[in-house]
XYZ file of N, CA and C in Angstrom:
846
model
N 23.334 7.412 13.930
C 22.631 8.249 12.945
C 21.206 7.748 12.794
N 20.244 8.576 13.189
C 18.848 8.161 13.087
C 18.114 8.879 11.971
N 18.682 9.941 11.426
C 18.040 10.648 10.319
C 18.690 10.219 9.012
N 17.870 9.749 8.098
C 18.384 9.356 6.794
C 17.702 10.220 5.728
N 18.382 10.386 4.618
C 17.866 11.206 3.522
C 17.421 10.287 2.389
N 16.153 10.431 2.010
C 15.544 9.543 1.024
C 15.078 10.329 -0.192
N 15.069 9.667 -1.341
C 14.634 10.291 -2.591
C 13.625 9.392 -3.290
N 12.650 10.023 -3.953
C 11.739 9.330 -4.861
C 11.633 10.175 -6.127
N 11.363 9.512 -7.246
C 11.330 10.228 -8.522
C 10.012 9.995 -9.234
N 9.635 10.961 -10.058
C 8.463 10.812 -10.923
C 8.811 11.374 -12.295
N 8.392 10.658 -13.336
C 8.677 11.126 -14.687
C 7.667 10.545 -15.672
N 7.793 10.960 -16.915
C 6.915 10.544 -18.002
C 7.697 9.653 -18.961
N 7.023 8.711 -19.574
C 7.631 7.843 -20.577
C 8.202 8.682 -21.706
N 9.480 8.448 -21.997
C 10.169 9.220 -23.027
C 9.888 8.711 -24.432
N 9.533 7.429 -24.528
C 9.321 6.813 -25.829
C 10.259 5.659 -26.122
N 11.338 5.516 -25.305
C 12.223 4.360 -25.502
C 12.903 3.992 -24.186
N 13.217 2.704 -24.073
C 13.746 2.167 -22.818
C 15.108 2.754 -22.463
N 15.987 2.882 -23.436
C 17.344 3.330 -23.128
C 17.365 4.726 -22.516
N 16.562 5.631 -23.062
C 16.545 6.982 -22.494
C 15.909 6.984 -21.104
N 14.968 6.070 -20.860
C 14.394 5.960 -19.511
C 15.450 5.464 -18.518
N 16.250 4.509 -18.945
C 17.317 4.035 -18.071
C 18.320 5.145 -17.781
N 18.692 5.882 -18.803
C 19.627 6.998 -18.609
C 19.035 8.061 -17.682
N 17.748 8.340 -17.864
C 17.085 9.351 -17.037
C 17.114 8.935 -15.554
N 16.860 7.659 -15.291
C 16.843 7.220 -13.909
C 18.245 7.102 -13.321
N 19.215 6.820 -14.146
C 20.590 6.918 -13.654
C 20.895 8.346 -13.220
N 20.436 9.315 -13.999
C 20.664 10.706 -13.628
C 19.912 11.080 -12.354
N 18.698 10.538 -12.181
C 17.987 10.756 -10.915
C 18.852 10.304 -9.743
N 19.490 9.146 -9.882
C 20.328 8.644 -8.792
C 21.520 9.559 -8.540
N 22.136 10.025 -9.605
C 23.289 10.901 -9.429
C 22.876 12.238 -8.824
N 21.736 12.759 -9.251
C 21.245 14.016 -8.681
C 20.872 13.837 -7.209
N 20.258 12.695 -6.887
C 19.903 12.424 -5.496
C 21.154 12.305 -4.630
N 22.174 11.614 -5.143
C 23.427 11.478 -4.396
C 24.070 12.834 -4.158
N 23.994 13.709 -5.155
C 24.569 15.051 -5.005
C 23.858 15.845 -3.912
N 22.599 15.485 -3.635
C 21.840 16.141 -2.570
C 21.923 15.383 -1.244
N 22.766 14.371 -1.210
C 22.996 13.647 0.037
C 22.055 12.492 0.295
N 21.275 12.079 -0.692
C 20.325 10.982 -0.483
C 21.066 9.665 -0.266
N 20.524 8.851 0.631
C 21.102 7.547 0.945
C 20.254 6.393 0.431
N 19.036 6.704 -0.033
C 18.140 5.681 -0.554
C 17.242 6.336 -1.594
N 16.888 5.567 -2.639
C 16.009 6.089 -3.691
C 15.082 4.982 -4.168
N 13.879 5.381 -4.555
C 12.924 4.460 -5.180
C 12.347 5.124 -6.419
N 12.247 4.364 -7.514
C 11.658 4.842 -8.755
C 10.175 4.484 -8.815
N 9.490 4.983 -9.841
C 8.073 4.688 -10.055
C 7.888 3.252 -10.543
N 6.665 2.769 -10.490
C 6.340 1.404 -10.920
C 6.761 1.177 -12.377
N 7.389 0.007 -12.640
C 7.805 -0.364 -14.001
C 8.595 0.778 -14.637
N 9.666 1.183 -13.966
C 10.257 2.493 -14.193
C 10.858 2.713 -15.580
N 11.275 1.662 -16.278
C 12.022 1.876 -17.523
C 11.169 1.714 -18.777
N 9.861 1.514 -18.603
C 8.977 1.342 -19.759
C 7.754 2.216 -19.658
N 6.873 2.101 -20.642
C 5.565 2.734 -20.508
C 4.745 1.931 -19.505
N 3.650 2.516 -19.022
C 2.720 1.712 -18.227
C 1.836 0.958 -19.221
N 2.211 -0.288 -19.491
C 1.580 -1.010 -20.590
C 0.247 -1.652 -20.227
N -0.201 -1.512 -18.969
C -1.519 -2.009 -18.611
C -2.653 -1.285 -19.309
N -2.344 -0.208 -20.005
C -3.353 0.528 -20.780
C -4.013 -0.389 -21.815
N -3.227 -1.288 -22.392
C -3.728 -2.207 -23.426
C -3.314 -3.639 -23.079
N -3.775 -4.579 -23.866
C -3.349 -5.969 -23.738
C -2.629 -6.346 -25.030
N -1.300 -6.308 -24.980
C -0.507 -6.496 -26.184
C 0.736 -7.305 -25.831
N 0.920 -8.424 -26.498
C 2.030 -9.327 -26.193
C 3.400 -8.692 -26.392
N 3.479 -7.641 -27.198
C 4.804 -7.061 -27.451
C 5.451 -6.535 -26.169
N 4.631 -6.172 -25.174
C 5.190 -5.623 -23.938
C 5.807 -6.689 -23.045
N 5.559 -7.963 -23.334
C 6.263 -9.015 -22.609
C 7.777 -8.875 -22.773
N 8.194 -8.250 -23.859
C 9.628 -8.111 -24.118
C 10.311 -7.141 -23.149
N 9.535 -6.417 -22.356
C 10.140 -5.546 -21.345
C 10.556 -6.323 -20.098
N 10.125 -7.574 -20.000
C 10.452 -8.379 -18.825
C 11.868 -8.932 -18.927
N 12.528 -9.006 -17.778
C 13.837 -9.649 -17.713
C 14.043 -10.198 -16.312
N 15.003 -11.101 -16.117
C 15.207 -11.693 -14.797
C 15.571 -10.650 -13.743
N 15.313 -11.007 -12.502
C 15.608 -10.089 -11.393
C 17.105 -9.900 -11.187
N 17.919 -10.690 -11.841
C 19.364 -10.464 -11.837
C 19.860 -10.137 -13.242
N 18.969 -9.590 -14.062
C 19.294 -9.285 -15.444
C 20.080 -7.999 -15.623
N 20.269 -7.567 -16.871
C 21.125 -6.417 -17.165
C 20.700 -5.120 -16.474
N 19.410 -4.864 -16.362
C 18.972 -3.606 -15.737
C 19.322 -3.599 -14.262
N 19.008 -4.669 -13.564
C 19.348 -4.725 -12.139
C 20.861 -4.678 -11.949
N 21.613 -5.365 -12.796
C 23.065 -5.331 -12.675
C 23.612 -3.916 -12.876
N 23.047 -3.219 -13.865
C 23.502 -1.840 -14.119
C 23.261 -0.954 -12.899
N 22.066 -1.039 -12.329
C 21.739 -0.129 -11.226
C 22.330 -0.599 -9.900
N 22.608 -1.886 -9.765
C 23.321 -2.347 -8.584
C 24.751 -1.810 -8.578
N 25.373 -1.783 -9.751
C 26.720 -1.205 -9.842
C 26.687 0.285 -9.512
N 25.648 0.970 -9.962
C 25.519 2.401 -9.660
C 25.245 2.617 -8.176
N 24.426 1.760 -7.580
C 24.168 1.858 -6.142
C 25.468 1.745 -5.356
N 26.311 0.818 -5.765
C 27.608 0.662 -5.093
C 28.469 1.904 -5.295
N 28.509 2.405 -6.519
C 29.308 3.604 -6.796
C 28.867 4.779 -5.942
N 27.552 4.946 -5.789
C 27.008 6.109 -5.081
C 26.742 5.834 -3.606
N 26.956 4.578 -3.172
C 26.679 4.183 -1.793
C 25.224 4.493 -1.423
N 24.306 4.002 -2.257
C 22.892 4.354 -2.120
C 22.010 3.097 -2.196
N 21.192 2.883 -1.189
C 20.178 1.836 -1.247
C 19.202 2.200 -2.373
N 18.838 1.203 -3.194
C 18.064 1.479 -4.406
C 16.932 0.466 -4.553
N 15.724 0.979 -4.761
C 14.563 0.129 -4.987
C 14.190 0.242 -6.457
N 14.213 -0.896 -7.157
C 14.058 -0.954 -8.608
C 12.762 -1.672 -8.974
N 11.694 -0.956 -9.294
C 10.445 -1.600 -9.716
C 10.536 -2.031 -11.184
N 10.640 -3.328 -11.403
C 10.886 -3.868 -12.743
C 9.752 -4.788 -13.178
N 9.816 -5.205 -14.434
C 8.955 -6.261 -14.969
C 9.811 -7.519 -14.971
N 9.503 -8.450 -14.074
C 10.363 -9.614 -13.857
C 9.907 -10.822 -14.677
N 10.853 -11.444 -15.352
C 10.624 -12.731 -16.005
C 11.251 -13.825 -15.146
N 10.411 -14.642 -14.511
C 10.938 -15.770 -13.746
C 11.380 -16.883 -14.681
N 10.558 -17.156 -15.683
C 10.901 -18.069 -16.765
C 10.033 -17.659 -17.943
N 10.271 -18.212 -19.096
C 9.502 -17.823 -20.271
C 8.011 -18.001 -20.012
N 7.266 -16.904 -20.142
C 5.828 -16.949 -19.956
C 5.353 -16.743 -18.530
N 6.270 -16.594 -17.580
C 5.899 -16.376 -16.175
C 6.488 -15.037 -15.735
N 5.613 -14.057 -15.530
C 6.044 -12.678 -15.305
C 5.419 -12.115 -14.032
N 6.165 -11.246 -13.369
C 5.714 -10.601 -12.138
C 6.004 -9.105 -12.190
N 5.205 -8.367 -11.447
C 5.451 -6.942 -11.188
C 6.262 -6.891 -9.894
N 7.522 -6.570 -10.000
C 8.495 -6.836 -8.936
C 9.282 -5.582 -8.586
N 9.672 -5.486 -7.326
C 10.646 -4.472 -6.906
C 11.860 -5.182 -6.335
N 13.013 -4.916 -6.906
C 14.276 -5.481 -6.437
C 14.929 -4.469 -5.506
N 15.377 -4.927 -4.338
C 16.004 -4.059 -3.342
C 17.503 -4.305 -3.350
N 18.252 -3.234 -3.587
C 19.710 -3.289 -3.662
C 20.287 -2.474 -2.512
N 21.212 -3.054 -1.766
C 21.820 -2.337 -0.646
C 22.876 -1.350 -1.154
N 23.373 -0.522 -0.242
C 24.302 0.541 -0.618
C 25.642 0.017 -1.116
N 25.945 -1.246 -0.850
C 27.192 -1.825 -1.356
C 27.001 -2.544 -2.687
N 25.803 -2.418 -3.263
C 25.518 -3.039 -4.543
C 24.987 -4.462 -4.460
N 24.831 -4.971 -3.251
C 24.313 -6.324 -3.061
C 22.792 -6.343 -3.231
N 22.294 -7.278 -4.018
C 20.842 -7.466 -4.110
C 20.396 -8.234 -2.873
N 19.584 -7.584 -2.031
C 19.189 -8.210 -0.766
C 17.863 -8.947 -0.878
N 17.133 -8.733 -1.970
C 15.889 -9.477 -2.150
C 14.938 -8.771 -3.085
N 13.712 -9.292 -3.161
C 12.712 -8.705 -4.042
C 11.327 -8.910 -3.458
N 10.432 -8.045 -3.880
C 9.021 -8.146 -3.524
C 8.228 -8.237 -4.817
N 7.221 -9.114 -4.841
C 6.338 -9.243 -6.000
C 4.938 -8.748 -5.638
N 4.406 -7.876 -6.463
C 3.083 -7.291 -6.239
C 2.034 -8.388 -6.060
N 1.298 -8.309 -4.953
C 0.306 -9.334 -4.637
C -1.008 -9.157 -5.393
N -1.500 -7.932 -5.394
C -2.863 -7.665 -5.857
C -2.803 -7.136 -7.288
N -3.436 -7.842 -8.205
C -3.314 -7.540 -9.626
C -4.682 -7.091 -10.154
N -4.820 -5.816 -10.524
C -6.106 -5.337 -11.030
C -6.350 -5.783 -12.466
N -7.599 -5.712 -12.854
C -7.942 -5.968 -14.259
C -9.231 -5.221 -14.568
N -9.068 -3.978 -14.944
C -10.182 -3.107 -15.291
C -9.705 -2.126 -16.345
N -10.580 -1.277 -16.824
C -10.238 -0.415 -17.946
C -8.949 0.363 -17.684
N -8.029 0.270 -18.625
C -6.719 0.944 -18.594
C -5.774 0.387 -17.545
N -6.181 -0.669 -16.867
C -5.307 -1.355 -15.905
C -5.457 -2.868 -16.095
N -5.115 -3.324 -17.285
C -5.303 -4.735 -17.639
C -4.087 -5.558 -17.200
N -3.834 -5.568 -15.915
C -2.580 -6.141 -15.432
C -2.567 -7.664 -15.383
N -3.730 -8.295 -15.280
C -3.727 -9.762 -15.248
C -3.218 -10.348 -16.571
N -3.243 -9.567 -17.640
C -2.676 -9.997 -18.914
C -1.152 -10.122 -18.808
N -0.543 -9.347 -17.890
C 0.917 -9.239 -17.835
C 1.565 -9.906 -16.616
N 0.843 -10.034 -15.515
C 1.487 -10.431 -14.262
C 0.755 -11.577 -13.572
N 1.529 -12.470 -12.987
C 0.986 -13.385 -11.981
C 0.973 -12.662 -10.637
N 0.089 -13.073 -9.710
C 0.108 -12.474 -8.362
C 1.391 -12.843 -7.625
N 1.839 -11.935 -6.799
C 3.048 -12.174 -6.030
C 2.923 -13.364 -5.099
N 4.060 -13.999 -4.797
C 4.072 -15.223 -4.010
C 5.222 -15.266 -3.008
N 5.746 -14.100 -2.661
C 6.902 -14.043 -1.764
C 6.567 -13.449 -0.402
N 5.278 -13.293 -0.096
C 4.905 -12.703 1.178
C 5.207 -11.213 1.225
N 5.433 -10.716 2.431
C 5.716 -9.293 2.643
C 7.070 -9.157 3.333
N 8.151 -9.392 2.592
C 9.477 -9.367 3.208
C 9.893 -7.955 3.595
N 10.718 -7.891 4.613
C 11.348 -6.646 5.038
C 12.853 -6.868 4.969
N 13.554 -5.917 4.367
C 14.962 -6.087 4.045
C 15.843 -5.216 4.942
N 16.849 -5.823 5.533
C 17.842 -5.071 6.297
C 18.785 -4.385 5.325
N 18.841 -3.064 5.399
C 19.686 -2.281 4.496
C 20.502 -1.266 5.285
N 21.351 -0.550 4.581
C 22.190 0.465 5.218
C 21.375 1.617 5.802
N 20.125 1.785 5.375
C 19.297 2.870 5.909
C 18.222 2.367 6.870
N 18.221 1.077 7.181
C 17.226 0.526 8.082
C 16.426 -0.567 7.418
N 15.305 -0.900 8.019
C 14.468 -2.008 7.555
C 13.449 -1.486 6.542
N 13.536 -2.001 5.324
C 12.789 -1.479 4.177
C 11.792 -2.518 3.677
N 10.555 -2.064 3.403
C 9.551 -2.899 2.770
C 9.018 -2.224 1.524
N 8.287 -2.995 0.714
C 7.707 -2.474 -0.534
C 6.266 -2.956 -0.653
N 5.416 -2.076 -1.165
C 4.018 -2.364 -1.485
C 3.795 -1.668 -2.823
N 3.376 -2.365 -3.877
C 3.361 -1.783 -5.213
C 1.959 -1.366 -5.626
N 1.777 -0.113 -5.953
C 0.588 0.499 -6.556
C -0.713 -0.041 -5.970
N -1.430 -0.882 -6.715
C -2.753 -1.387 -6.331
C -2.746 -2.088 -4.974
N -1.596 -2.590 -4.552
C -1.477 -3.166 -3.208
C -1.940 -2.186 -2.138
N -1.799 -0.900 -2.407
C -2.068 0.079 -1.356
C -3.525 0.082 -0.909
N -4.426 -0.465 -1.734
C -5.838 -0.496 -1.370
C -6.154 -1.576 -0.332
N -5.171 -2.396 0.025
C -5.403 -3.546 0.890
C -4.607 -3.372 2.189
N -5.282 -3.001 3.286
C -4.564 -2.653 4.522
C -3.827 -3.822 5.156
N -4.237 -5.043 4.826
C -3.582 -6.203 5.444
C -2.099 -6.253 5.116
N -1.736 -5.901 3.873
C -0.328 -5.929 3.488
C 0.493 -4.895 4.230
N -0.063 -3.701 4.381
C 0.628 -2.667 5.159
C 0.926 -3.176 6.576
N -0.063 -3.825 7.195
C 0.132 -4.312 8.561
C 1.160 -5.441 8.602
N 1.136 -6.333 7.617
C 2.150 -7.394 7.555
C 3.554 -6.786 7.552
N 3.737 -5.730 6.781
C 5.055 -5.093 6.719
C 5.448 -4.522 8.072
N 4.480 -3.913 8.769
C 4.769 -3.399 10.106
C 5.134 -4.508 11.073
N 4.383 -5.591 11.045
C 4.661 -6.722 11.932
C 6.012 -7.351 11.616
N 6.431 -7.252 10.379
C 7.733 -7.800 9.973
C 8.887 -6.843 10.243
N 8.585 -5.680 10.808
C 9.641 -4.787 11.279
C 9.989 -3.620 10.386
N 9.186 -3.348 9.357
C 9.515 -2.262 8.434
C 9.582 -0.913 9.154
N 10.576 -0.133 8.799
C 10.683 1.265 9.225
C 10.327 2.221 8.098
N 10.621 1.805 6.881
C 10.366 2.611 5.687
C 9.707 1.706 4.660
N 8.537 2.114 4.139
C 7.855 1.337 3.114
C 7.706 2.193 1.859
N 8.182 1.677 0.749
C 8.064 2.352 -0.540
C 6.874 1.773 -1.294
N 6.106 2.669 -1.919
C 4.894 2.269 -2.646
C 4.932 2.877 -4.052
N 5.749 2.304 -4.957
C 5.831 2.834 -6.325
C 4.521 2.638 -7.078
N 4.154 3.653 -7.881
C 2.824 3.705 -8.477
C 2.830 4.072 -9.951
N 1.691 3.719 -10.596
C 1.281 4.272 -11.885
C -0.209 4.574 -11.726
N -0.513 5.721 -11.140
C -1.899 6.056 -10.779
C -2.380 7.263 -11.563
N -3.665 7.210 -11.949
C -4.257 8.238 -12.795
C -5.542 8.776 -12.167
N -6.048 9.916 -12.632
C -7.308 10.448 -12.115
C -8.473 9.497 -12.391
N -9.450 9.563 -11.512
C -10.622 8.703 -11.650
C -11.089 8.261 -10.286
N -11.379 6.980 -10.153
C -11.889 6.447 -8.893
C -10.900 6.622 -7.742
N -9.614 6.667 -8.059
C -8.609 6.632 -6.992
C -8.260 8.005 -6.425
N -8.824 9.093 -6.943
C -8.368 10.419 -6.527
C -8.356 10.604 -5.016
N -9.476 10.361 -4.372
C -9.559 10.559 -2.928
C -8.719 9.540 -2.187
N -8.695 8.318 -2.675
C -7.886 7.294 -2.024
C -6.402 7.645 -2.086
N -5.972 8.268 -3.176
C -4.574 8.704 -3.276
C -4.208 9.626 -2.120
N -5.124 10.506 -1.754
C -4.872 11.437 -0.649
C -4.883 10.726 0.702
N -5.693 9.683 0.824
C -5.920 9.053 2.119
C -4.982 7.895 2.438
N -4.729 7.039 1.460
C -4.191 5.728 1.794
C -2.763 5.749 2.319
N -1.887 6.529 1.717
C -0.517 6.590 2.218
C -0.449 7.140 3.628
N -1.070 8.309 3.887
C -1.076 8.818 5.258
C -1.761 7.877 6.246
N -2.861 7.249 5.829
C -3.551 6.323 6.723
C -2.680 5.119 7.049
N -1.990 4.575 6.042
C -1.118 3.427 6.275
C 0.036 3.791 7.192
N 0.622 4.962 6.964
C 1.733 5.402 7.809
C 1.270 5.593 9.252
N 0.118 6.237 9.429
C -0.376 6.487 10.770
C -0.832 5.228 11.480
N -1.490 4.334 10.760
C -1.992 3.108 11.380
C -0.867 2.156 11.760
N 0.205 2.161 10.954
C 1.300 1.211 11.168
C 2.553 1.857 11.729
N 2.577 3.186 11.758
C 3.607 3.954 12.451
C 5.007 3.683 11.906
N 5.093 3.883 10.589
C 6.380 3.885 9.906
C 6.315 4.918 8.793
N 7.432 5.154 8.114
C 7.467 6.096 6.996
C 6.950 5.427 5.726
N 6.189 6.174 4.943
C 5.668 5.704 3.663
C 6.084 6.689 2.574
N 6.707 6.180 1.512
C 7.172 7.008 0.405
C 6.529 6.508 -0.872
N 5.886 7.424 -1.606
C 4.982 7.048 -2.687
C 5.349 7.771 -3.987
N 6.223 7.192 -4.813
C 6.503 7.780 -6.124
C 5.453 7.358 -7.150
N 5.073 8.289 -8.027
C 4.055 8.025 -9.037
C 4.545 8.493 -10.401
N 4.007 7.910 -11.452
C 4.230 8.461 -12.789
C 3.566 9.832 -12.890
N 3.993 10.587 -13.896
C 3.370 11.890 -14.128
C 3.251 12.116 -15.632
N 2.150 12.743 -16.051
C 1.977 13.115 -17.442
C 1.290 12.058 -18.281
N 1.114 12.374 -19.553
C 0.363 11.543 -20.489
C 1.316 10.809 -21.425
N 1.128 9.511 -21.564
C 1.989 8.699 -22.427
C 1.355 8.549 -23.812
N 0.945 9.678 -24.360
C 0.303 9.636 -25.684
C 1.309 9.357 -26.789
N 2.603 9.484 -26.494
C 3.618 9.078 -27.474
C 3.649 7.564 -27.666
N 2.984 6.830 -26.771
C 2.889 5.373 -26.870
C 1.464 4.911 -27.190
N 0.484 5.600 -26.629
C -0.890 5.089 -26.686
C -1.883 6.027 -27.371
N -1.434 7.177 -27.845
C -2.331 8.078 -28.556
C -3.548 8.450 -27.737
N -4.731 8.279 -28.306
C -5.967 8.677 -27.636
C -6.299 7.790 -26.435
N -5.669 6.633 -26.332
C -5.910 5.752 -25.185
C -5.121 6.167 -23.946
N -4.186 7.065 -24.112
C -3.300 7.442 -23.008
C -4.077 8.064 -21.859
N -3.633 7.788 -20.641
C -4.193 8.414 -19.447
C -3.185 9.424 -18.915
N -3.657 10.320 -18.081
C -2.821 11.400 -17.555
C -2.443 11.080 -16.110
N -1.298 10.453 -15.919
C -0.853 10.123 -14.562
C -0.625 11.401 -13.772
N -1.090 11.394 -12.519
C -1.164 12.677 -11.803
C 0.006 12.991 -10.893
N 1.092 12.238 -10.964
C 2.270 12.625 -10.187
C 1.942 12.772 -8.709
N 2.192 13.955 -8.178
C 1.948 14.304 -6.765
C 2.535 13.251 -5.817
N 3.724 12.776 -6.145
C 4.436 11.854 -5.269
C 4.613 12.487 -3.892
N 4.698 11.626 -2.861
C 4.781 12.214 -1.524
C 5.475 11.289 -0.536
N 5.822 11.894 0.615
C 6.465 11.200 1.727
C 5.645 11.494 2.981
N 5.404 10.461 3.787
C 4.578 10.595 4.983
C 5.329 10.042 6.194
N 5.187 10.731 7.340
C 5.864 10.287 8.555
C 4.977 9.329 9.357
N 5.488 8.755 10.452
C 4.712 7.743 11.189
C 3.447 8.260 11.862
N 3.261 9.565 11.896
C 2.010 10.113 12.428
C 1.013 10.445 11.323
N 1.381 10.146 10.072
C 0.483 10.383 8.958
C 0.571 11.768 8.364
N 1.634 12.516 8.698
C 1.818 13.875 8.179
C 2.767 13.859 6.983
N 2.495 14.713 6.003
C 3.410 14.856 4.883
C 4.753 15.405 5.354
N 5.814 14.880 4.770
C 7.160 15.417 4.990
C 7.488 16.255 3.766
N 7.398 17.573 3.896
C 7.601 18.449 2.754
C 6.378 18.487 1.849
N 6.520 19.165 0.740
C 5.426 19.328 -0.210
C 5.258 18.087 -1.078
N 4.072 17.948 -1.659
C 3.840 16.903 -2.652
C 4.570 17.254 -3.937
N 4.836 16.242 -4.755
C 5.437 16.491 -6.051
C 4.467 17.183 -6.999
N 4.985 17.623 -8.123
C 4.178 18.293 -9.146
C 3.112 17.347 -9.709
N 1.985 17.908 -10.097
C 0.956 17.129 -10.772
C 1.147 17.118 -12.281
N 2.174 17.812 -12.778
C 2.350 17.967 -14.217
C 3.742 17.623 -14.716
N 4.757 17.728 -13.856
C 6.130 17.702 -14.357
C 6.981 16.650 -13.644
N 8.033 16.236 -14.331
C 9.069 15.385 -13.761
C 9.645 16.038 -12.513
N 9.994 15.217 -11.526
C 10.538 15.793 -10.299
C 11.281 14.730 -9.501
N 12.289 15.180 -8.774
C 12.993 14.371 -7.793
C 12.718 14.966 -6.422
N 12.103 14.187 -5.539
C 11.830 14.640 -4.178
C 12.879 14.055 -3.251
N 13.481 14.898 -2.415
C 14.474 14.471 -1.436
C 14.002 14.940 -0.065
N 13.878 14.012 0.864
C 13.320 14.315 2.183
C 14.138 13.633 3.279
N 14.237 14.292 4.430
C 14.893 13.716 5.597
C 13.878 12.961 6.451
N 14.243 11.755 6.866
C 13.392 10.904 7.680
C 14.074 10.657 9.021
N 13.454 11.096 10.099
C 13.981 10.875 11.442
C 13.425 9.559 11.961
N 14.219 8.515 11.931
C 13.728 7.191 12.301
C 13.351 7.099 13.771
N 13.856 8.011 14.613
C 13.436 8.032 16.017
C 11.943 8.321 16.148
N 11.365 8.972 15.112
C 9.938 9.288 15.164
C 9.088 8.023 15.225
N 9.610 6.895 14.739
C 8.854 5.644 14.794
C 8.651 5.221 16.243
N 9.725 5.176 16.998
C 9.614 4.800 18.413
C 8.767 5.814 19.181
N 8.983 7.093 18.928
C 8.211 8.127 19.639
C 6.718 7.956 19.379
N 6.368 7.703 18.118
C 4.956 7.549 17.768
C 4.364 6.302 18.409
N 5.108 5.217 18.394
C 4.593 3.971 18.972
C 4.512 4.041 20.489
N 5.377 4.856 21.107
C 5.257 5.063 22.550
C 3.979 5.839 22.876
N 3.610 6.783 22.001
C 2.402 7.573 22.226
C 1.131 6.795 21.906
N 1.184 6.034 20.818
C 0.023 5.279 20.345
C 0.388 3.800 20.313
N -0.090 3.048 21.273
C 0.331 1.653 21.420
C -0.535 0.711 20.574
N -0.555 0.981 19.262
C -1.385 0.168 18.374
C -0.918 -1.286 18.307
N 0.383 -1.492 18.336
C 0.883 -2.862 18.241
C 0.612 -3.634 19.532
N 0.638 -2.951 20.660
C 0.279 -3.604 21.925
C -1.193 -3.974 21.963
N -2.039 -3.080 21.463
C -3.483 -3.215 21.661
C -4.202 -3.962 20.545
N -3.489 -4.376 19.524
C -4.135 -5.119 18.447
C -4.609 -6.478 18.957
N -5.639 -7.046 18.299
C -6.269 -8.277 18.756
C -6.332 -9.306 17.634
N -5.213 -9.908 17.263
C -5.238 -10.871 16.162
C -6.168 -12.048 16.419
N -6.414 -12.376 17.695
C -7.337 -13.469 18.007
C -8.766 -13.157 17.570
N -9.060 -11.867 17.324
C -10.424 -11.453 16.951
C -10.588 -11.183 15.453
N -9.528 -11.435 14.670
C -9.547 -11.016 13.257
C -9.669 -12.201 12.297
N -10.210 -13.299 12.745
C -10.224 -14.497 11.899
C -10.872 -14.314 10.546
N -11.931 -13.509 10.474
C -12.633 -13.338 9.194
C -11.755 -12.659 8.145
N -10.770 -11.898 8.576
C -9.909 -11.193 7.627
C -9.160 -12.176 6.736
N -8.759 -13.280 7.289
C -7.964 -14.247 6.511
C -8.784 -15.450 6.073
N -10.083 -15.412 6.294
C -10.923 -16.515 5.813
C -10.950 -16.498 4.282
N -10.805 -17.667 3.623
C -10.797 -17.687 2.154
C -12.184 -17.361 1.580
């Protein structure tokens, strides 16, 4: 079986964690009913996007990578036989927090985690207040649907990470987001397709959608949704998600397209790491 069915979701903050957890459980059940074998949620999926402000109360959304939320969704992954990518707020120890995605295999086993490397700190994205930079490299996880990697939101602006994932064998890379209109508009259109085409794997990009004014009032930003899936040639697979409404996108991914694309475009053969020293210079 070389074609797998993948799902990504986009939604708006409801106002409380429990209803967000219930909503994402329903996303998984709806995806399973449509035959999906893997799903990824948006960045920090069970809370508001708290980078809008710098407030210590949001530290309480953090929990261990083997905590109650991951345990709940790992059990659901096993029930539904679905690989699940869980973008959480991770507490490694008191006062040490990461923006993390936990990868759960279809049998409910936690196969590993990725920690966001690149941490922005600018208006409405005050993430250095909440997160340490990731320190686990760019792991690729063997799962029931193939080799899976993760790149979280702001990471997408840095092509080196995308290439690391390709070199590590990724076939499918998930890029959960909390992105809003502004400087990133054009980059949103370019970066996922460019990464998929340059590295010749599938890229799936779930984003938040709507305004979280129920949490932040006049400070709230309007997340633009438009989640999407891209094939190894940089083409969209199906339509983009809504720019206004909650949505579950389900798409078929033909993994044979990776080999076909790499046979046509020998980027991995022709790369010249001996000539790229300045890229990794401190």
